[in-house]
């Protein structure tokens, strides 16, 4: 199932670290923070690189 911003190569990712879930990638931190707030406190916003067509997302301090 597609995620918001799946076509973006880099941006603000909304992630849950355990268990891993990339919920979306956004062009602005405000959009990402708003989306993360809807998903709950286990979701974080990190700026990083996204591999198109996958749930791979790399950011400072982590890669999943």
mmCIF file of C-alpha atoms in Angstrom:
data_model
loop_
_atom_site.group_PDB
_atom_site.id
_atom_site.type_symbol
_atom_site.label_atom_id
_atom_site.label_comp_id
_atom_site.label_asym_id
_atom_site.label_seq_id
_atom_site.Cartn_x
_atom_site.Cartn_y
_atom_site.Cartn_z
ATOM 1 C CA UNK A 1 0.000 0.000 0.000
ATOM 2 C CA UNK A 2 1.450 3.405 -0.925
ATOM 3 C CA UNK A 3 2.572 5.788 1.786
ATOM 4 C CA UNK A 4 2.281 9.577 1.649
ATOM 5 C CA UNK A 5 5.296 10.964 -0.213
ATOM 6 C CA UNK A 6 6.505 7.596 -1.463
ATOM 7 C CA UNK A 7 7.928 9.343 -4.547
ATOM 8 C CA UNK A 8 10.202 11.653 -2.502
ATOM 9 C CA UNK A 9 13.897 10.769 -2.389
ATOM 10 C CA UNK A 10 14.519 12.827 0.747
ATOM 11 C CA UNK A 11 12.390 14.650 3.261
ATOM 12 C CA UNK A 12 10.830 14.501 6.683
ATOM 13 C CA UNK A 13 9.994 10.900 7.509
ATOM 14 C CA UNK A 14 7.358 9.847 10.009
ATOM 15 C CA UNK A 15 8.697 6.675 11.593
ATOM 16 C CA UNK A 16 8.098 4.254 14.422
ATOM 17 C CA UNK A 17 11.362 2.632 15.477
ATOM 18 C CA UNK A 18 10.063 -0.575 17.115
ATOM 19 C CA UNK A 19 8.537 -2.352 15.385
ATOM 20 C CA UNK A 20 9.786 -0.474 12.338
ATOM 21 C CA UNK A 21 7.187 1.434 10.339
ATOM 22 C CA UNK A 22 7.726 4.211 7.809
ATOM 23 C CA UNK A 23 4.353 5.949 7.744
ATOM 24 C CA UNK A 24 5.203 8.694 5.251
ATOM 25 C CA UNK A 25 7.741 11.135 3.822
ATOM 26 C CA UNK A 26 6.938 14.841 3.621
ATOM 27 C CA UNK A 27 8.435 17.954 2.083
ATOM 28 C CA UNK A 28 8.017 20.028 5.242
ATOM 29 C CA UNK A 29 8.542 19.333 8.913
ATOM 30 C CA UNK A 30 5.154 20.906 9.714
ATOM 31 C CA UNK A 31 3.324 18.408 7.489
ATOM 32 C CA UNK A 32 5.289 15.541 9.026
ATOM 33 C CA UNK A 33 4.670 16.687 12.623
ATOM 34 C CA UNK A 34 0.932 17.016 11.949
ATOM 35 C CA UNK A 35 0.781 13.516 10.460
ATOM 36 C CA UNK A 36 2.855 12.016 13.302
ATOM 37 C CA UNK A 37 0.572 13.595 15.914
ATOM 38 C CA UNK A 38 -2.410 11.821 14.332
ATOM 39 C CA UNK A 39 -0.621 8.463 14.570
ATOM 40 C CA UNK A 40 0.340 8.745 18.225
ATOM 41 C CA UNK A 41 3.319 9.193 20.548
ATOM 42 C CA UNK A 42 5.322 6.231 19.229
ATOM 43 C CA UNK A 43 5.909 8.052 15.913
ATOM 44 C CA UNK A 44 8.890 10.366 15.411
ATOM 45 C CA UNK A 45 9.829 12.846 12.704
ATOM 46 C CA UNK A 46 13.329 12.527 11.230
ATOM 47 C CA UNK A 47 14.923 14.172 8.199
ATOM 48 C CA UNK A 48 16.569 11.682 5.886
ATOM 49 C CA UNK A 49 16.820 9.766 2.633
ATOM 50 C CA UNK A 50 14.107 7.482 1.280
ATOM 51 C CA UNK A 51 14.605 4.709 -1.256
ATOM 52 C CA UNK A 52 11.777 4.923 -3.789
ATOM 53 C CA UNK A 53 9.371 1.987 -3.735
ATOM 54 C CA UNK A 54 10.543 0.674 -0.359
ATOM 55 C CA UNK A 55 10.110 1.354 3.340
ATOM 56 C CA UNK A 56 13.867 2.012 3.665
ATOM 57 C CA UNK A 57 14.621 5.363 5.278
ATOM 58 C CA UNK A 58 18.074 6.523 6.443
ATOM 59 C CA UNK A 59 18.590 9.348 8.931
ATOM 60 C CA UNK A 60 21.293 10.635 11.274
ATOM 61 C CA UNK A 61 21.547 8.202 14.146
ATOM 62 C CA UNK A 62 19.760 5.373 12.400
ATOM 63 C CA UNK A 63 18.892 3.447 9.298
ATOM 64 C CA UNK A 64 16.019 1.116 8.738
#
